[in-house]
Coordinates of C-alpha atoms and ligand atoms in Angstrom, one line a residue:
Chain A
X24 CA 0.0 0.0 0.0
X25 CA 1.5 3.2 -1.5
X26 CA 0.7 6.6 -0.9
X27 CA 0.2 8.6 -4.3
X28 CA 1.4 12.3 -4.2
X29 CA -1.8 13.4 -4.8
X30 CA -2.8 12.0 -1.3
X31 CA -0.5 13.3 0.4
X32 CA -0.8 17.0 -0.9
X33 CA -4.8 16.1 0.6
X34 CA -4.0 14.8 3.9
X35 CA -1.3 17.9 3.8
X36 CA -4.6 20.1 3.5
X37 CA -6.9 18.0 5.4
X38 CA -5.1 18.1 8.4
X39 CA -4.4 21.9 8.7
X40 CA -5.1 22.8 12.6
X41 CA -5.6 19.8 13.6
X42 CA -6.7 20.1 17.1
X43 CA -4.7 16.6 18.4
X44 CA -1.7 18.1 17.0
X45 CA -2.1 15.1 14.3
X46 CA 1.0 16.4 12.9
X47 CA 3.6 16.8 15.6
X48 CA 6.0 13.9 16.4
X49 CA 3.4 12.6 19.4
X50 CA 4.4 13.0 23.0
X51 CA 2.4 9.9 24.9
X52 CA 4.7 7.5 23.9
X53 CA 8.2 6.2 26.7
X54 CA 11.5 4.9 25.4
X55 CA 10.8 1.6 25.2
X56 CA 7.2 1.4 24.2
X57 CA 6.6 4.2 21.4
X58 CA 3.5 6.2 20.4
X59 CA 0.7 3.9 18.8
X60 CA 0.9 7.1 16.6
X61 CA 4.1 5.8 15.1
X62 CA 2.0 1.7 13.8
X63 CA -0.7 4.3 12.3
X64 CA 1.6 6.7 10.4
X65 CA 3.3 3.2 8.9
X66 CA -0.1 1.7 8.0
X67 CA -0.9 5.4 6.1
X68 CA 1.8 5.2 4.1
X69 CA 5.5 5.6 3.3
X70 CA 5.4 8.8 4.0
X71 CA 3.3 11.1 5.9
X72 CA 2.9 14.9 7.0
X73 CA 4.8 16.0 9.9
X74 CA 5.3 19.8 11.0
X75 CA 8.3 21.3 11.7
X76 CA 9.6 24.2 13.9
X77 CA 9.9 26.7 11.1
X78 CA 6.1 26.4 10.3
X79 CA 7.5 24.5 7.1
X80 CA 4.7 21.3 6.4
X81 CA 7.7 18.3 5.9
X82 CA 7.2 14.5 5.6
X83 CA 8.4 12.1 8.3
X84 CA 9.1 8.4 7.3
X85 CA 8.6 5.9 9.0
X86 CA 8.2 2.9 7.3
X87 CA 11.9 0.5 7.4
X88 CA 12.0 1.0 3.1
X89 CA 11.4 4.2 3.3
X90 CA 13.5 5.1 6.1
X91 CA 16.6 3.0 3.9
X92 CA 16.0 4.9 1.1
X93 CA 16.2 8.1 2.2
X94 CA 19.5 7.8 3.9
X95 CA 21.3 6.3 1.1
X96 CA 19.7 9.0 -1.7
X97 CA 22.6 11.8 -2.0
X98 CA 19.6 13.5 -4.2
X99 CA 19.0 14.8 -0.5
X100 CA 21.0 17.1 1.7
X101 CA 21.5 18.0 5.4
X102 CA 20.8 21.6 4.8
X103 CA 18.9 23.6 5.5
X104 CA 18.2 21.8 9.2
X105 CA 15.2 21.7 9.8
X106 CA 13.9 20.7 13.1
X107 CA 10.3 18.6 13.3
X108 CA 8.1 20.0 15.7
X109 CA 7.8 17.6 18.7
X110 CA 6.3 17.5 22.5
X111 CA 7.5 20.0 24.7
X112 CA 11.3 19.9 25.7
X113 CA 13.0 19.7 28.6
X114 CA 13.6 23.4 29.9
X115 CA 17.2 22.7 30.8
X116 CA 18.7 19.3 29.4
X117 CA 20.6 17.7 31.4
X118 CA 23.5 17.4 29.6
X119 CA 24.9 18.6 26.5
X120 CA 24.0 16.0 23.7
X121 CA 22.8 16.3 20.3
X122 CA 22.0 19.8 20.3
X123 CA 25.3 20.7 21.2
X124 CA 26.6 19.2 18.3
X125 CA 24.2 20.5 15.4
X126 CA 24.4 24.3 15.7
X127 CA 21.4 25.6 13.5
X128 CA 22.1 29.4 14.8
X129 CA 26.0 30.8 15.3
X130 CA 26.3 31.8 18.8
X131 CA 27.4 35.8 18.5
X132 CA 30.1 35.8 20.8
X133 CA 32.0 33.1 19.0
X134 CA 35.4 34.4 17.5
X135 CA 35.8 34.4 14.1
X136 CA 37.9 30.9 13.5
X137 CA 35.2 29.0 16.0
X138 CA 32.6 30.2 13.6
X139 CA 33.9 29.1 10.8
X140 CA 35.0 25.5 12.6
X141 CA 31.0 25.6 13.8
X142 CA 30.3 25.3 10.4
X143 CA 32.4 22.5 9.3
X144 CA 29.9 20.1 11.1
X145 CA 29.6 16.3 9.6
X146 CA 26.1 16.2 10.3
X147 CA 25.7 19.4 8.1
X148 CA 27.9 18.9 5.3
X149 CA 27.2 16.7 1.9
X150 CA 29.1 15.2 -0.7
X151 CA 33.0 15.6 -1.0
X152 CA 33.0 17.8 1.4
X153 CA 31.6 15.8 3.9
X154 CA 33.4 12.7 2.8
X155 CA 36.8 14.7 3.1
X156 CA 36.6 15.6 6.6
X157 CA 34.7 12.4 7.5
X158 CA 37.9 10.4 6.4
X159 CA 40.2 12.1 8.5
X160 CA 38.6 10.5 11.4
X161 CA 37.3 6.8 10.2
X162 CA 40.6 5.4 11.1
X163 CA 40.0 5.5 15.0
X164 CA 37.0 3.9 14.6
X165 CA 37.3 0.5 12.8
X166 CA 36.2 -2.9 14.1
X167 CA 40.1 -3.5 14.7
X168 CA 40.4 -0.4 16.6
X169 CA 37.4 -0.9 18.8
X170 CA 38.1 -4.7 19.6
X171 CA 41.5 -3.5 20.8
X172 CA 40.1 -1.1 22.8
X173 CA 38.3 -3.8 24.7
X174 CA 41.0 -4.7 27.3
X175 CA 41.2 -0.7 28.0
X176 CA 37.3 -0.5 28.7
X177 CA 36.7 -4.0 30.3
X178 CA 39.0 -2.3 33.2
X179 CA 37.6 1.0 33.6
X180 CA 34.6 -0.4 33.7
X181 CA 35.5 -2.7 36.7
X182 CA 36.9 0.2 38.4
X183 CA 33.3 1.7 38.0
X184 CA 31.8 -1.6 38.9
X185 CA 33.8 -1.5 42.3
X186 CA 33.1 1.8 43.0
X187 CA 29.5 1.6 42.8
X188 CA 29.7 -1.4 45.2
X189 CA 31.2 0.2 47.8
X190 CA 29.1 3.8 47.3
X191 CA 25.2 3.1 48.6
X192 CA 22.5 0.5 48.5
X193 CA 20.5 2.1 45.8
X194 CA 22.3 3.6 43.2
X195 CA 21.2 6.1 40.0
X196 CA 22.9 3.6 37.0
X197 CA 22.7 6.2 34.3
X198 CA 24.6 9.0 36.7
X199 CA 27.0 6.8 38.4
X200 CA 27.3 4.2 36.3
X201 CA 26.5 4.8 32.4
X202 CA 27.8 8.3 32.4
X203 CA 31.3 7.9 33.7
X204 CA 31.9 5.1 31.3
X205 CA 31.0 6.8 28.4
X206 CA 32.9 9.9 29.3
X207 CA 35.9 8.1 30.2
X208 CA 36.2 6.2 27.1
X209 CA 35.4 9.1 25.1
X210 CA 38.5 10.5 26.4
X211 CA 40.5 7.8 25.7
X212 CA 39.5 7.6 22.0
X213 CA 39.4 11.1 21.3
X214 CA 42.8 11.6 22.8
X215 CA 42.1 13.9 26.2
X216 CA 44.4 12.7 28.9
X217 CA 43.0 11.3 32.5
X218 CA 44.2 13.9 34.2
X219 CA 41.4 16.4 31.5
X220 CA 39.2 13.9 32.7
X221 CA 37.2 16.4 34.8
X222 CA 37.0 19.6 32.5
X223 CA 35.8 17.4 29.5
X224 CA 32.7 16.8 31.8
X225 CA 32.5 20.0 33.2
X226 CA 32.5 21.0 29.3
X227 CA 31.1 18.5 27.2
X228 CA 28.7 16.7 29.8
X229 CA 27.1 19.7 31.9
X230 CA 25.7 22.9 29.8
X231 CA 28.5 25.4 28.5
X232 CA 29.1 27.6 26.1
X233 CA 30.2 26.8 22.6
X234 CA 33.5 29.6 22.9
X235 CA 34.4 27.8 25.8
X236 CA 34.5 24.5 24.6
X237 CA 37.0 26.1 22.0
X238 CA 38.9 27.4 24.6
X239 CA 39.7 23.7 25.5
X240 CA 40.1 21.9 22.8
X241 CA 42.7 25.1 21.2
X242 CA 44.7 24.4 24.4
X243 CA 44.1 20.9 24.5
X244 CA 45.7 21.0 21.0
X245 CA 49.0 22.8 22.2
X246 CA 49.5 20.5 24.6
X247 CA 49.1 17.3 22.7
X248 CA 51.1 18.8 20.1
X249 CA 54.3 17.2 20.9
X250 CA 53.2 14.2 22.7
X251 CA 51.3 11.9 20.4
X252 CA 49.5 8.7 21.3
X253 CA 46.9 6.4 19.8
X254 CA 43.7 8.4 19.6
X255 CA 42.1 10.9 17.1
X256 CA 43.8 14.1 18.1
X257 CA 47.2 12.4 17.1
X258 CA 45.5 11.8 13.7
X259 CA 44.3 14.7 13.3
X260 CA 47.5 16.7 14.2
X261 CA 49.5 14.9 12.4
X262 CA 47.3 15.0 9.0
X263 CA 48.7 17.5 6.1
X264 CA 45.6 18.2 4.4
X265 CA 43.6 19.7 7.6
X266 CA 43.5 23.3 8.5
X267 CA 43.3 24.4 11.9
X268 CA 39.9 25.3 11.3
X269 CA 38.8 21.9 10.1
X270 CA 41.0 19.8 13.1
X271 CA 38.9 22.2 15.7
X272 CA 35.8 21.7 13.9
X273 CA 36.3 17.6 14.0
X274 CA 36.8 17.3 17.4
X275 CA 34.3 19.8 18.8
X276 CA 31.2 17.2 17.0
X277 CA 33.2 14.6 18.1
X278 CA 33.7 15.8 21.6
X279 CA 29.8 16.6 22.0
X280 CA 28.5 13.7 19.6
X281 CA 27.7 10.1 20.9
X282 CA 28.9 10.2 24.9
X283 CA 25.4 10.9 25.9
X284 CA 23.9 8.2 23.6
X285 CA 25.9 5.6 24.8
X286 CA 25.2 6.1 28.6
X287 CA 21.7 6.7 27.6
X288 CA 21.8 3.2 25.7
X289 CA 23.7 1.3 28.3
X290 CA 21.2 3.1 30.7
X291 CA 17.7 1.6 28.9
X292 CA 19.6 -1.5 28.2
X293 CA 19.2 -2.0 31.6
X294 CA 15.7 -0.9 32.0
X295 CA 14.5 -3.2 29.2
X296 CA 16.7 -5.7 31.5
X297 CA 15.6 -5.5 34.8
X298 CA 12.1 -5.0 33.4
X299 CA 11.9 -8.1 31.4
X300 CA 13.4 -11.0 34.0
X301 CA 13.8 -13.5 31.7
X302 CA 15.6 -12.0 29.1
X303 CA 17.8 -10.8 31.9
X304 CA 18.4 -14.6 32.9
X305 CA 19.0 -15.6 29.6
X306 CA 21.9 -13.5 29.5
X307 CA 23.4 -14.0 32.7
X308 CA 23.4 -17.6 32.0
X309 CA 25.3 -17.2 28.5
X310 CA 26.9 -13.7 28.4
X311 CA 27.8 -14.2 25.1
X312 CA 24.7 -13.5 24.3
X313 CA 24.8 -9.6 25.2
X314 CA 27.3 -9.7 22.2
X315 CA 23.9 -9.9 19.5
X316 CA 22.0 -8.5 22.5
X317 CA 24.0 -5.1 22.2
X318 CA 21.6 -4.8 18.2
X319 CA 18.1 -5.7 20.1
X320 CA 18.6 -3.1 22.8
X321 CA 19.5 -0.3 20.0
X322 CA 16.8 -1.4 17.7
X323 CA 14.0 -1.6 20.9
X324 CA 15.9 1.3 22.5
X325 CA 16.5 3.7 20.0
X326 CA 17.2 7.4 21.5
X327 CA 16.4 8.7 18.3
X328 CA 12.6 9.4 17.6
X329 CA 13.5 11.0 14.0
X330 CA 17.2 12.1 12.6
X331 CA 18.5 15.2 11.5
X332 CA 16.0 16.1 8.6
X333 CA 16.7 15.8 5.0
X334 CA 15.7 18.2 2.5
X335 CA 15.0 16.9 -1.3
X336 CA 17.0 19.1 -3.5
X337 CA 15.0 17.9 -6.4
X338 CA 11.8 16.0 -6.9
X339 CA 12.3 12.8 -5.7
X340 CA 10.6 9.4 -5.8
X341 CA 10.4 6.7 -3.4
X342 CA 8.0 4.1 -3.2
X343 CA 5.4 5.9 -5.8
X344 CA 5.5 9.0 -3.6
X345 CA 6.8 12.2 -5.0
X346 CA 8.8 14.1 -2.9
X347 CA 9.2 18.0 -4.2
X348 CA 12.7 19.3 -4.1
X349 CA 12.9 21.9 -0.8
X350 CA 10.5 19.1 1.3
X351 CA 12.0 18.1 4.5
X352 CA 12.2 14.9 5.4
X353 CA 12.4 13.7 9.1
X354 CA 13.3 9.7 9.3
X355 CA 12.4 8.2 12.2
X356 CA 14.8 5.1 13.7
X357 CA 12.0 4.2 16.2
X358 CA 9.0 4.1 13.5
X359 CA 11.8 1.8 11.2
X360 CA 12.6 -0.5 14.4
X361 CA 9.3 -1.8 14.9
X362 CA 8.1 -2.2 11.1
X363 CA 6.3 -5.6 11.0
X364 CA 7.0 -5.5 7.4
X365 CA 10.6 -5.6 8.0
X366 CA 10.8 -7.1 11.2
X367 CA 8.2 -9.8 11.2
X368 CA 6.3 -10.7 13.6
X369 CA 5.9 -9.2 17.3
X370 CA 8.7 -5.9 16.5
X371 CA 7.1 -4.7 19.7
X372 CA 8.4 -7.1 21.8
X373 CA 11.8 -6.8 23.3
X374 CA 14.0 -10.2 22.5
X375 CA 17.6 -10.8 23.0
X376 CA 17.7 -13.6 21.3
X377 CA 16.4 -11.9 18.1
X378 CA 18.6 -11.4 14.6
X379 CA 18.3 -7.5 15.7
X380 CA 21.4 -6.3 12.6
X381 CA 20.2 -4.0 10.4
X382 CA 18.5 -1.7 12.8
X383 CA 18.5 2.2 12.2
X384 CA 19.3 2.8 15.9
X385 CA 22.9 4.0 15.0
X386 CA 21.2 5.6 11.0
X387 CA 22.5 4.7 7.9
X388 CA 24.0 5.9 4.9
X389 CA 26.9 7.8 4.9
X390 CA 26.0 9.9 8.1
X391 CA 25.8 6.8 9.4
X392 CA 27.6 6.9 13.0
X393 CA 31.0 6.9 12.8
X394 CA 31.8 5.8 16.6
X395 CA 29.0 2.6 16.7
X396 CA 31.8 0.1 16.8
X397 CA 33.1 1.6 20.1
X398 CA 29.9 2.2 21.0
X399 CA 28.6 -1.7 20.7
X400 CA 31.7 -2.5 22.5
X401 CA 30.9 0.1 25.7
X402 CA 27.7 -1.3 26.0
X403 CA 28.2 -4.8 25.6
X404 CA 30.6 -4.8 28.3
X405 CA 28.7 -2.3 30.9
X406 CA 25.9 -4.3 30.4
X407 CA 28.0 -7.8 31.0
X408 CA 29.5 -6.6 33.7
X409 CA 26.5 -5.6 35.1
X410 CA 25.1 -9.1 34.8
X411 CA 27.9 -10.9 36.1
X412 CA 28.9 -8.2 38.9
X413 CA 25.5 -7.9 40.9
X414 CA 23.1 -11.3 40.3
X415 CA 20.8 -9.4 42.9
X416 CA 20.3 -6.3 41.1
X417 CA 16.7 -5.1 41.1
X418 CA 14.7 -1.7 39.7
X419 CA 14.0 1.0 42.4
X420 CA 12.4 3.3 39.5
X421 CA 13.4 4.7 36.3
X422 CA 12.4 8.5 34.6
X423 CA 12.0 6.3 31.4
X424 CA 9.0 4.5 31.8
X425 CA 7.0 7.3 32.0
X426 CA 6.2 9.3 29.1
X427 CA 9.6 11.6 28.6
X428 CA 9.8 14.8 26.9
X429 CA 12.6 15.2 24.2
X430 CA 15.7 16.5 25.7
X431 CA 16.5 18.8 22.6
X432 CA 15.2 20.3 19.6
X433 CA 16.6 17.4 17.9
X434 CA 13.7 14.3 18.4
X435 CA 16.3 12.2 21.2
X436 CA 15.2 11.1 24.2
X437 CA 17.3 11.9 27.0
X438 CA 18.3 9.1 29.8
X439 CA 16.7 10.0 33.6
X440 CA 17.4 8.4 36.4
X441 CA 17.4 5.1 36.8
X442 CA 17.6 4.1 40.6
X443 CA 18.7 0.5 41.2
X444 CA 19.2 -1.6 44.4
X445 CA 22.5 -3.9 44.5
X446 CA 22.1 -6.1 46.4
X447 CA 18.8 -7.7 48.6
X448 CA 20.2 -7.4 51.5
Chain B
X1 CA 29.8 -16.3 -5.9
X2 CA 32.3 -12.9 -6.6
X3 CA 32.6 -10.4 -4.3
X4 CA 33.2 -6.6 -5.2
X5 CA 34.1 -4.1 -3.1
X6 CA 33.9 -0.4 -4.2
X7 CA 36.6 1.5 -1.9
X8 CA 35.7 4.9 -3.7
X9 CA 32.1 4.7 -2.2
X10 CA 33.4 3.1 1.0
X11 CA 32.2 5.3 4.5
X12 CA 34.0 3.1 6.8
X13 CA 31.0 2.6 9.2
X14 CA 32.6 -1.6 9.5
X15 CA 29.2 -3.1 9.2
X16 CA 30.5 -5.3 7.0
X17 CA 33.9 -6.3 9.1
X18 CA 30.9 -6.8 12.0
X19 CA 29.4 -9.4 10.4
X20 CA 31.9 -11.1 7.7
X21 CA 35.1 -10.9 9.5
X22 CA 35.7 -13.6 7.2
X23 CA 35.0 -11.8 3.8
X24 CA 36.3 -8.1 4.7
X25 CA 38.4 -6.1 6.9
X26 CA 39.3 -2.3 7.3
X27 CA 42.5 -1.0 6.0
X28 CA 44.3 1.5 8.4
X29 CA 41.7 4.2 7.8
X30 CA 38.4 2.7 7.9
X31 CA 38.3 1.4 4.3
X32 CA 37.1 -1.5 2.9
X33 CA 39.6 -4.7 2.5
X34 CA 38.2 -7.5 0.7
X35 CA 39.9 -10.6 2.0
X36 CA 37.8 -13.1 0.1
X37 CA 37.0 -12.7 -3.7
X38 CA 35.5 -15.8 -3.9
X39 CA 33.1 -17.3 -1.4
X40 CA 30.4 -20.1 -1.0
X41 CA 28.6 -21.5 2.1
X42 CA 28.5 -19.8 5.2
X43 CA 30.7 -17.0 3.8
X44 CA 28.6 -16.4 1.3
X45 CA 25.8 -16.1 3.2
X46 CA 28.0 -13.5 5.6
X47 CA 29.0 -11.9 1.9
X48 CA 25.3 -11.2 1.3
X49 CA 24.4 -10.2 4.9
X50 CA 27.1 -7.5 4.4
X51 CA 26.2 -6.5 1.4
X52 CA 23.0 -5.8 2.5
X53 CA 23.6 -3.9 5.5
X54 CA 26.7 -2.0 3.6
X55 CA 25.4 1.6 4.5
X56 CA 27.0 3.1 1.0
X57 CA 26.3 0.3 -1.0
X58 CA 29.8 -0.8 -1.5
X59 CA 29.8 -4.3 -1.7
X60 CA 27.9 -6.9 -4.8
X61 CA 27.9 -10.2 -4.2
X62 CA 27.6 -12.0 -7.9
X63 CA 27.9 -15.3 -9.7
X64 CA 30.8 -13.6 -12.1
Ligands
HEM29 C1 24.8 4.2 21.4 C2 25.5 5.2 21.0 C3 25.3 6.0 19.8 C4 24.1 6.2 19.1 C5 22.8 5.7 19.3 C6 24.5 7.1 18.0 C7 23.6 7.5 17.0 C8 23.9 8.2 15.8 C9 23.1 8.4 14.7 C10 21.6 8.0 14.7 C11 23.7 9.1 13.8 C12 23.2 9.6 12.5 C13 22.5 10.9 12.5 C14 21.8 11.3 11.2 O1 22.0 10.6 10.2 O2 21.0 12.2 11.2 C15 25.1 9.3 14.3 C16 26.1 10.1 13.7 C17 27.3 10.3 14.3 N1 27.8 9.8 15.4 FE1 26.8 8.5 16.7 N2 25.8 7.4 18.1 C18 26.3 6.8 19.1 C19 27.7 6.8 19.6 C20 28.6 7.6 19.0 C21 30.0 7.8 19.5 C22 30.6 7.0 20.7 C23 30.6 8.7 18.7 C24 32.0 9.3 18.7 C25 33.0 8.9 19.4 C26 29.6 9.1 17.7 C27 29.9 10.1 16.7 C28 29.0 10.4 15.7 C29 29.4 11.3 14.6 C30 30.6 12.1 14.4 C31 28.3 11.3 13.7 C32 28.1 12.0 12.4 C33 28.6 11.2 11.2 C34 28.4 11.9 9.9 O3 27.7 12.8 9.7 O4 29.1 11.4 9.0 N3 28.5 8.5 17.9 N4 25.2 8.7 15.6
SF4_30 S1 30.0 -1.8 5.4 FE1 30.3 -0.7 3.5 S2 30.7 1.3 4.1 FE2 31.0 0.1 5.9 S3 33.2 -0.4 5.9 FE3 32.1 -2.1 4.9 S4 32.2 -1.5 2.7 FE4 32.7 0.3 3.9

């Protein structure tokens, strides 16, 4: 079932002030059990009319197909970024995330050179340019690289595993747990040493300005300079065909991009856990399962409700629907998850035994994200050593199974506390 | 079967070291290696998974 162009310029009409705010990415649904709205705008069609911030009428997609095709169709372009319009947001996220890396206005009281690097943003460039400056920084992110990361992150994390253990009885996993683990390995890819540790989340985790996060990576830079190591700011220094600008640029998305979704994956992973008792069994009985685990808790977990818009930049068709050039686009990974048409049956359910590769949990194409293989490897083995560390762990309460609101202008949930007890004792 | 890799369209996302470590690595910066030209059996069946999941469309998987 295909919706004709015709249809959708009606239902574009026919929905006009809609009093149920038909047309806004829906609000009443939690992390791990999406908006009904979401099954319904499948069953519509491929695509179907969503609103976004500027007043500007786009299209979100949400069927798997659709969703596929879009990201892989260079006939569209990350600009101009367009935001859908989505339940209320959080007055003051708490932490810096997505938003932080997608700068849709220039901060004023940027200098001149941070402006400039603002705008060399993967997630807002196309083509060669973004290829270019995406290849400077693919080589710290291979499967090889990640796997030999493992030793590095299996220890940290059973430093964090102790520490926990000998804080409190009831502990807030995404706080104490998830976030130090993503922000220490973060560190340890990017390049900033141990004893930065502290200003990186002072910068990059709590709210700060963007001049200020400059500020440290420009000094960061000098002092790295002559002291090279295995990590991305060694690449990037020692690369002839970056300027300044660009090297800045790089590490200021990579610096903000990613850290917040892994601790909030590693953080619903365990909701979705200690909320379904048997699956949790499963696992602790074979952790080698979490390894295929790690692809059902991004495709039933996804943070993101829709990506970064795309805008056609001509007229474009996709599954008998035509798409008129200057039409944004929203994709949603959430919508694409849980398409019985791709899926099979039950997508709703949460299995860790399923085939779960090929979700859009980490997007697709070539924005596709650039850290996922270190990313799989954090949460694999938080989540394993969360199994095998506390066999009496049990859910207090968690911010995520209520309905959440979205923690940016960009669609993304945001982790909340989840408060766990330890042990039973 | 044949594999071909295209290293030109290549975005180094790994999807297809994930799941074929077999079939394909990643050269030093992220790109494509195809270790396999020729596969049958269970690496063809890892050739194809690949294939499909390639985010760039990099890889075919063909009888010649
Ligand atoms: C579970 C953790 C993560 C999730 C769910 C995630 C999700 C995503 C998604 C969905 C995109 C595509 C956005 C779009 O196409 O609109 C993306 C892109 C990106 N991610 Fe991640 N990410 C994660 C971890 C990371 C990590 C650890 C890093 C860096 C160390 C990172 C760096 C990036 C960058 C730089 C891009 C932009 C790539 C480009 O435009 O070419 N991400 N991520
Ligand atoms: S899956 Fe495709 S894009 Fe990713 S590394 Fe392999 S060939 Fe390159």
């Amino acid at each position: 079932m295909t919706t004709s162009s015709t249809e959708i310029e009606n239902a574009m009409s026919n929905t006009a002030g809609c009093p149920f705010h038909a047309r806004s990415l829906p609000s009443d649904g939690t992390p791990l059990a999406p908006s009904p709205r979401f099954a319904e705008w499948r069953e519509q069609g491929a695509f179907v009319p969503l609103d976004f911030q500027d007043g500007h009428e786009g299209l979100v997609a949400t069927r798997y197909d659709a969703v596929v095709s879009v990201l892989q169709d260079p006939r569209f372009s990350m600009l101009p970024a367009r935001m859908p319009v989505g339940p209320a947001t959080l007055d003051e996220p708490k932490s810096e995330g997505a938003a932080a890396a997608v700068p849709l206005e220039l901060p004023g009281d940027l200098d001149e050179a941070a402006q400039a690097s603002e705008l060399l943003n993967l997630l807002t460039l196309d083509g060669a340019e973004h290829s270019k400056l995406r290849r400077a920084v693919t080589a710290r992110f291979t499967v090889r690289q990640a796997r030999s990361r493992e030793p590095w992150i299996r220890d940290m994390i059973a430093g964090e595993v102790a520490r926990i253990r000998g804080s409190k009885d009831v502990v807030d996993l995404w706080h104490d747990y998830a976030m130090p683990i993503s922000a220490r390995t973060h560190c340890h890819v990017i390049g900033i040493p141990p004893q930065k540790y502290e200003d990186f989340v002072e910068l990059f985790v709590e709210p700060s300005t963007a001049q200020q996060k400059y500020d440290f990576i420009r000094a960061l830079l000098e002092e790295r300079r002559n002291d090279p190591g295995e990590d991305v700011i060694t690449d990037l220094l020692n690369n002839p065909e970056l300027t300044q600008i660009e090297i800045e640029g790089l590490l200021r998305l990579l610096m903000g991009a990613g850290r917040d979704s892994v601790a909030y994956l590693i953080a619903t992973a365990s909701v979705a856990l200690l909320t379904h008792p048997e699956q949790m069994e499963l696992l602790r009985s074979d952790v080698e399962g979490v390894r295929p685990a790690v692809e059902e808790f991004m495709r039933a977990g996804s943070m993101f409700v829709t990506l970064f818009a795309r805008t056609a930049t001509e007229d474009v068709e996709i599954e008998g629907t035509i798409i008129r050039a200057g039409t944004s686009v929203a994709v949603s990974p959430v919508a694409a998850n849980r398409d019985p048409a791709h899926w099979g049956e039950n997508p709703e359910q949460f299995d860790v035994t399923r085939d779960a590769f090929g979700h859009i949990g980490f997007g697709y194409g070539i924005h596709g994200c650039i850290g996922q293989q270190v990313a799989r490897v954090e949460i694999r083995e938080a989540i394993t050593a969360l199994l095998e560390g506390f066999p009496d762990i049990s859910l207090v309460s968690a911010e995520q199974l209520e309905p959440h609101p979205f923690a940016h202008p960009v669609a993304v949930y945001e982790a909340g506390e989840v408060l766990v007890r330890l042990t039973t004792a | 079967m044949v594999v071909v890799v295209q290293r030109d369209a290549c975005v180094g996302a790994g999807q297809c070291t994930l799941v074929a470590p077999d079939v394909f690595d990643q050269d030093d910066d992220g790109i494509v290696l195809l270790l396999e030209p020729e596969v049958e059996g269970a690496l063809l069946e890892a050739a194809n998974k690949a294939a499909r999941l390639c985010p760039a469309r990099a890889i075919a998987v063909s009888a010649q």
